[in-house]
Each structure stands twice: as structure tokens, then as C-alpha cells.
Amino acid sequence: MIEFHRVTKTYKGTRALDEVSFTVPPGTVTGFLGPNGAGKSTAMRILAGLCRPTSGSAIVLGRPYAELERPAYDVGTLLDAGARHPGRSGREVLTLGAMMLGLPRSRVDEVLELVGLTGKEGRQAVGGYSLGMRQRLGIGHALLGRPRALILDEPANGLDPQGIQWMRELLRGLAGSGCAVLLSSHLLHEVEQVADHIVLIGAGRVLAQGTPAELGGGRSLEQTFLDLTSHADRRTA
């Protein structure tokens, strides 16, 4: 379970988040959608314990991230696919992560296969990876400990159509095993294909939430999204 309770974050008098509240139940994928600058990354950084809310709370599996006893086993995070040492190979990145978690080396092979990186690609330096390969490696690193909750910030960036289809199938499989998946994106169509529930955010506020069908209301979800976000932008102008 992932829960936001009236989370507000203020930077130098500007509200990046304004009483954001929503829940991601176990066994579901929630799409966290909004234009660039809407507050998605700020909310996820708060959830992952990288910054504190000004007020409200964000909890994972019943606790703030910093209070989890084994956070890497409980929660997998991908907040920046580029945050890997460029001189290390993909296999080395995963092996170091496995060692820190006390996992056997065999888990590295399992994860490389799971995310579709070949043996040759695993031996290549991360600095030579395409963005799509970096995304696959980042997702693999998040999955090392077989977490019960997954936090992914823009994981579809750089993936080709085949990679996006792979990601959909992976996330649906993880949700089917009971994982709570929070997926942020500005790519409406891709999230619509995989999400059980969607939270639309604009100018730091939750504008609407529900199933894709509920939010569409007989119109295209894209038109609903555009109408809500443009209204939010006008309200803060």
C-alpha cells in the first residue's frame, strides 16, 4: 500500500504540492499523470524519503520510507535512470546492489533476463547505454529485492514500442503478484494501457482521479486531461 495524506511542499513561498492525497492498493498499477512541472517528481521524492513534506504524510507499507526496516526489500525505486556510474557495466551495477542486499549472484542473472538485457549488454559500460537500456537497468535495480511496492518516475522515457510493451507486461505481472505500483508519466496513452487507476495532477494539485473509464466520462481521456491541466494552469497564472 502506498498512501499520500494531504501532502504539501513549499519551496521559498511557492507551493510545489498542495494537499495531495491518493492511495495505491496492493495488486494495482496507479498512473500518476501530469505535465512537466506539475509536481510528480517532488511527490515521488517525498515518498522515497529524499525530501520532507512541509505538511501531510507519504507512507509505504504503513510507514514513512525512512522507518522501514528493510527498505530495499520492501520498496523498489526508479527516480533517475541516469544515476549509475558510467564506467561500471550493467552487471557490475546490479552485482553491487545484490551484495549490499545480501542476495546471491544468481539474482543478477535473473534480473538481467527479466529486464531483457543480454549477456553482452550486461558486460557493457553503462556510459555507452542508450536511454532505453538505462531504463531497463534502473527497473532491474529496483526489482533486485523482490519489493512489495514499486515507485517509478517516467520509466517509459527512451523505450521503443517493443520496450513499452515489455514494460506493460512486466508491471501487470508485478501487480498480479500483489505489488503496489506507482508509475508517473506525462505519456497519457501509455499509462492508460496499463493502469487500473489514474491520478491527474496539475500545478501541484490533484485535479481528478479514478479508473480510465471514469475519468473519460464518454470523452477521450486525453481531452479530459488537457481540459483539467489547462484550467489548473490558468488558475495559477
CSV table of C-alpha atoms in Angstrom, one decimal:
chain,number,residue,atom,x,y,z
A,1,MET,CA,0.0,0.0,0.0
A,2,ILE,CA,1.2,3.5,-0.9
A,3,GLU,CA,-0.6,6.4,0.7
A,4,PHE,CA,-0.4,10.2,0.3
A,5,HIS,CA,-2.3,12.2,3.0
A,6,ARG,CA,-2.7,15.9,2.3
A,7,VAL,CA,1.0,16.3,1.3
A,8,THR,CA,2.1,19.9,0.8
A,9,LYS,CA,5.6,21.0,-0.2
A,10,THR,CA,6.6,24.7,-0.2
A,11,TYR,CA,9.8,26.0,-1.7
A,12,LYS,CA,10.7,29.6,-0.9
A,13,GLY,CA,7.0,30.5,-0.7
A,14,THR,CA,5.9,28.6,-3.8
A,15,ARG,CA,3.7,25.5,-3.3
A,16,ALA,CA,5.1,22.7,-5.4
A,17,LEU,CA,2.4,20.4,-3.9
A,18,ASP,CA,-0.9,21.4,-2.5
A,19,GLU,CA,-2.6,18.8,-0.2
A,20,VAL,CA,-2.0,15.9,-2.5
A,21,SER,CA,-4.0,12.8,-1.3
A,22,PHE,CA,-4.4,9.4,-3.0
A,23,THR,CA,-3.8,5.6,-2.4
A,24,VAL,CA,-2.2,2.8,-4.3
A,25,PRO,CA,-3.6,-0.5,-3.1
A,26,PRO,CA,-1.6,-3.8,-3.3
A,27,GLY,CA,-2.1,-5.6,-6.6
A,28,THR,CA,-2.7,-2.5,-8.7
A,29,VAL,CA,-1.0,-0.1,-11.0
A,30,THR,CA,-1.7,3.6,-10.4
A,31,GLY,CA,-0.7,6.1,-13.1
A,32,PHE,CA,0.4,9.5,-11.8
A,33,LEU,CA,-0.1,11.8,-14.7
A,34,GLY,CA,0.6,15.4,-15.3
A,35,PRO,CA,2.6,17.8,-17.5
A,36,ASN,CA,6.2,18.6,-16.8
A,37,GLY,CA,6.5,20.8,-13.7
A,38,ALA,CA,3.1,19.5,-12.2
A,39,GLY,CA,4.8,18.1,-9.1
A,40,LYS,CA,5.1,14.4,-9.9
A,41,SER,CA,8.8,14.1,-9.2
A,42,THR,CA,8.5,16.1,-6.0
A,43,ALA,CA,5.8,13.8,-4.7
A,44,MET,CA,7.9,10.7,-5.5
A,45,ARG,CA,11.0,12.1,-3.9
A,46,ILE,CA,8.9,12.7,-0.7
A,47,LEU,CA,7.6,9.2,-0.9
A,48,ALA,CA,11.1,7.8,-1.2
A,49,GLY,CA,12.3,9.8,1.8
A,50,LEU,CA,14.6,12.1,-0.2
A,51,CYS,CA,12.9,15.2,1.0
A,52,ARG,CA,10.4,16.1,3.7
A,53,PRO,CA,6.9,17.4,3.1
A,54,THR,CA,6.0,20.8,4.5
A,55,SER,CA,2.9,19.2,5.9
A,56,GLY,CA,1.0,15.9,5.5
A,57,SER,CA,2.5,12.4,5.1
A,58,ALA,CA,3.5,9.9,2.5
A,59,ILE,CA,3.8,6.3,3.6
A,60,VAL,CA,4.7,3.0,2.1
A,61,LEU,CA,3.5,-0.3,3.6
A,62,GLY,CA,2.2,1.5,6.6
A,63,ARG,CA,5.3,3.6,7.4
A,64,PRO,CA,7.4,6.5,6.1
A,65,TYR,CA,10.2,5.2,3.9
A,66,ALA,CA,12.9,6.2,6.4
A,67,GLU,CA,11.3,4.0,9.1
A,68,LEU,CA,11.1,0.8,7.0
A,69,GLU,CA,13.4,-1.9,8.4
A,70,ARG,CA,14.5,-3.3,5.1
A,71,PRO,CA,13.5,-0.6,2.5
A,72,ALA,CA,15.3,-2.1,-0.5
A,73,TYR,CA,13.4,-5.3,0.1
A,74,ASP,CA,10.1,-3.6,0.7
A,75,VAL,CA,10.2,-0.8,-1.9
A,76,GLY,CA,11.8,-0.6,-5.4
A,77,THR,CA,12.5,2.9,-6.7
A,78,LEU,CA,13.5,4.3,-10.1
A,79,LEU,CA,13.7,8.1,-9.8
A,80,ASP,CA,16.6,8.8,-12.2
A,81,ALA,CA,17.7,6.2,-14.8
A,82,GLY,CA,20.9,8.2,-15.4
A,83,ALA,CA,22.1,7.9,-11.7
A,84,ARG,CA,24.5,5.0,-12.4
A,85,HIS,CA,28.3,5.1,-12.6
A,86,PRO,CA,29.1,5.4,-16.3
A,87,GLY,CA,32.3,3.4,-16.0
A,88,ARG,CA,30.7,0.3,-14.5
A,89,SER,CA,29.0,-2.4,-16.5
A,90,GLY,CA,25.3,-3.1,-16.1
A,91,ARG,CA,26.2,-6.4,-14.5
A,92,GLU,CA,28.5,-4.6,-12.0
A,93,VAL,CA,25.8,-2.2,-11.1
A,94,LEU,CA,23.4,-5.0,-10.3
A,95,THR,CA,26.1,-7.1,-8.6
A,96,LEU,CA,27.0,-4.3,-6.2
A,97,GLY,CA,23.3,-3.8,-5.4
A,98,ALA,CA,22.9,-7.5,-4.8
A,99,MET,CA,25.9,-7.6,-2.5
A,100,MET,CA,24.5,-4.7,-0.4
A,101,LEU,CA,21.3,-6.6,0.0
A,102,GLY,CA,23.0,-9.9,0.8
A,103,LEU,CA,21.5,-11.5,-2.3
A,104,PRO,CA,23.2,-14.4,-4.3
A,105,ARG,CA,24.9,-13.6,-7.6
A,106,SER,CA,22.3,-15.7,-9.3
A,107,ARG,CA,19.8,-12.9,-8.7
A,108,VAL,CA,21.8,-10.7,-11.0
A,109,ASP,CA,21.3,-13.2,-13.8
A,110,GLU,CA,17.6,-13.4,-13.1
A,111,VAL,CA,17.2,-9.7,-13.2
A,112,LEU,CA,19.2,-9.2,-16.4
A,113,GLU,CA,16.9,-11.8,-18.1
A,114,LEU,CA,13.8,-10.2,-16.6
A,115,VAL,CA,14.6,-6.8,-18.0
A,116,GLY,CA,15.7,-8.0,-21.3
A,117,LEU,CA,19.4,-7.1,-21.2
A,118,THR,CA,21.6,-9.7,-22.9
A,119,GLY,CA,24.8,-11.1,-21.5
A,120,LYS,CA,26.8,-8.9,-23.9
A,121,GLU,CA,24.8,-5.8,-22.9
A,122,GLY,CA,25.3,-6.6,-19.2
A,123,ARG,CA,29.1,-6.5,-19.8
A,124,GLN,CA,29.0,-3.1,-21.5
A,125,ALA,CA,29.8,0.1,-19.6
A,126,VAL,CA,26.6,2.0,-18.6
A,127,GLY,CA,28.1,5.1,-20.1
A,128,GLY,CA,27.6,3.5,-23.5
A,129,TYR,CA,23.9,2.5,-22.9
A,130,SER,CA,21.0,4.1,-24.8
A,131,LEU,CA,18.4,5.7,-22.6
A,132,GLY,CA,16.1,2.7,-23.1
A,133,MET,CA,18.8,0.4,-21.8
A,134,ARG,CA,19.4,2.7,-18.8
A,135,GLN,CA,15.7,2.5,-18.1
A,136,ARG,CA,15.8,-1.3,-18.2
A,137,LEU,CA,18.8,-1.4,-15.9
A,138,GLY,CA,17.1,1.0,-13.5
A,139,ILE,CA,14.0,-1.1,-13.3
A,140,GLY,CA,16.1,-4.2,-12.8
A,141,HIS,CA,17.9,-2.5,-9.9
A,142,ALA,CA,14.6,-1.6,-8.4
A,143,LEU,CA,13.4,-5.2,-8.6
A,144,LEU,CA,16.5,-6.8,-7.1
A,145,GLY,CA,14.9,-7.3,-3.6
A,146,ARG,CA,11.6,-8.5,-5.0
A,147,PRO,CA,9.8,-5.5,-3.4
A,148,ARG,CA,6.1,-5.3,-2.4
A,149,ALA,CA,5.8,-1.7,-3.6
A,150,LEU,CA,7.4,-0.1,-6.7
A,151,ILE,CA,7.9,3.7,-7.4
A,152,LEU,CA,8.8,4.5,-11.0
A,153,ASP,CA,9.3,8.1,-12.2
A,154,GLU,CA,8.9,8.3,-16.0
A,155,PRO,CA,10.1,4.7,-16.7
A,156,ALA,CA,8.9,4.7,-20.4
A,157,ASN,CA,11.3,7.5,-21.4
A,158,GLY,CA,13.6,6.2,-24.1
A,159,LEU,CA,11.8,2.9,-24.6
A,160,ASP,CA,10.9,1.9,-28.1
A,161,PRO,CA,7.4,0.4,-28.9
A,162,GLN,CA,8.7,-3.1,-28.1
A,163,GLY,CA,10.2,-1.9,-24.8
A,164,ILE,CA,7.0,-0.1,-23.8
A,165,GLN,CA,5.0,-3.3,-24.5
A,166,TRP,CA,7.5,-5.2,-22.4
A,167,MET,CA,7.1,-2.7,-19.5
A,168,ARG,CA,3.3,-3.0,-19.6
A,169,GLU,CA,3.5,-6.8,-19.3
A,170,LEU,CA,6.1,-6.6,-16.6
A,171,LEU,CA,4.1,-4.1,-14.5
A,172,ARG,CA,0.9,-6.1,-15.0
A,173,GLY,CA,2.7,-9.2,-13.8
A,174,LEU,CA,4.1,-7.5,-10.8
A,175,ALA,CA,0.6,-6.1,-9.8
A,176,GLY,CA,-0.8,-9.6,-10.4
A,177,SER,CA,1.6,-10.9,-7.7
A,178,GLY,CA,0.4,-8.3,-5.2
A,179,CYS,CA,2.8,-5.5,-5.7
A,180,ALA,CA,1.6,-1.9,-5.4
A,181,VAL,CA,2.9,0.0,-8.4
A,182,LEU,CA,3.0,3.8,-8.7
A,183,LEU,CA,4.0,4.9,-12.2
A,184,SER,CA,4.5,8.6,-13.0
A,185,SER,CA,4.5,9.8,-16.6
A,186,HIS,CA,3.4,12.6,-19.0
A,187,LEU,CA,2.7,10.0,-21.6
A,188,LEU,CA,-1.1,9.6,-21.2
A,189,HIS,CA,-1.7,6.9,-23.8
A,190,GLU,CA,1.0,4.6,-22.5
A,191,VAL,CA,-0.2,4.8,-18.9
A,192,GLU,CA,-3.9,4.4,-19.9
A,193,GLN,CA,-2.9,1.0,-21.4
A,194,VAL,CA,-1.5,-0.4,-18.1
A,195,ALA,CA,-3.1,1.5,-15.1
A,196,ASP,CA,-6.0,0.3,-13.0
A,197,HIS,CA,-6.3,3.8,-11.5
A,198,ILE,CA,-5.1,7.2,-12.7
A,199,VAL,CA,-4.3,10.3,-10.6
A,200,LEU,CA,-4.2,13.6,-12.7
A,201,ILE,CA,-2.1,16.3,-11.2
A,202,GLY,CA,-1.6,19.9,-12.4
A,203,ALA,CA,0.1,22.9,-10.7
A,204,GLY,CA,0.8,20.7,-7.6
A,205,ARG,CA,-2.8,19.8,-7.1
A,206,VAL,CA,-4.8,16.6,-7.7
A,207,LEU,CA,-7.3,17.5,-10.4
A,208,ALA,CA,-9.1,14.2,-10.7
A,209,GLN,CA,-8.6,10.5,-10.0
A,210,GLY,CA,-10.4,7.3,-10.9
A,211,THR,CA,-10.3,4.5,-13.5
A,212,PRO,CA,-9.5,5.4,-17.1
A,213,ALA,CA,-13.2,4.9,-17.9
A,214,GLU,CA,-14.4,7.1,-15.1
A,215,LEU,CA,-12.1,9.9,-16.0
A,216,GLY,CA,-13.0,9.7,-19.6
A,217,GLY,CA,-16.7,10.1,-18.9
A,218,GLY,CA,-17.7,9.4,-22.5
A,219,ARG,CA,-14.9,11.6,-23.9
A,220,SER,CA,-11.3,10.7,-24.7
A,221,LEU,CA,-9.1,10.6,-21.6
A,222,GLU,CA,-6.7,12.8,-23.5
A,223,GLN,CA,-9.3,15.6,-23.8
A,224,THR,CA,-10.2,15.3,-20.1
A,225,PHE,CA,-6.5,15.6,-19.2
A,226,LEU,CA,-6.0,18.6,-21.5
A,227,ASP,CA,-9.0,20.4,-20.1
A,228,LEU,CA,-8.1,19.9,-16.5
A,229,THR,CA,-4.4,20.8,-16.8
A,230,SER,CA,-5.1,23.9,-18.9
A,231,HIS,CA,-7.7,25.0,-16.3
A,232,ALA,CA,-5.1,24.5,-13.5
A,233,ASP,CA,-2.5,26.5,-15.4
A,234,ARG,CA,-4.9,29.4,-15.8
A,235,ARG,CA,-5.8,29.3,-12.1
A,236,THR,CA,-2.2,29.6,-11.0
A,237,ALA,CA,-1.3,32.3,-13.6
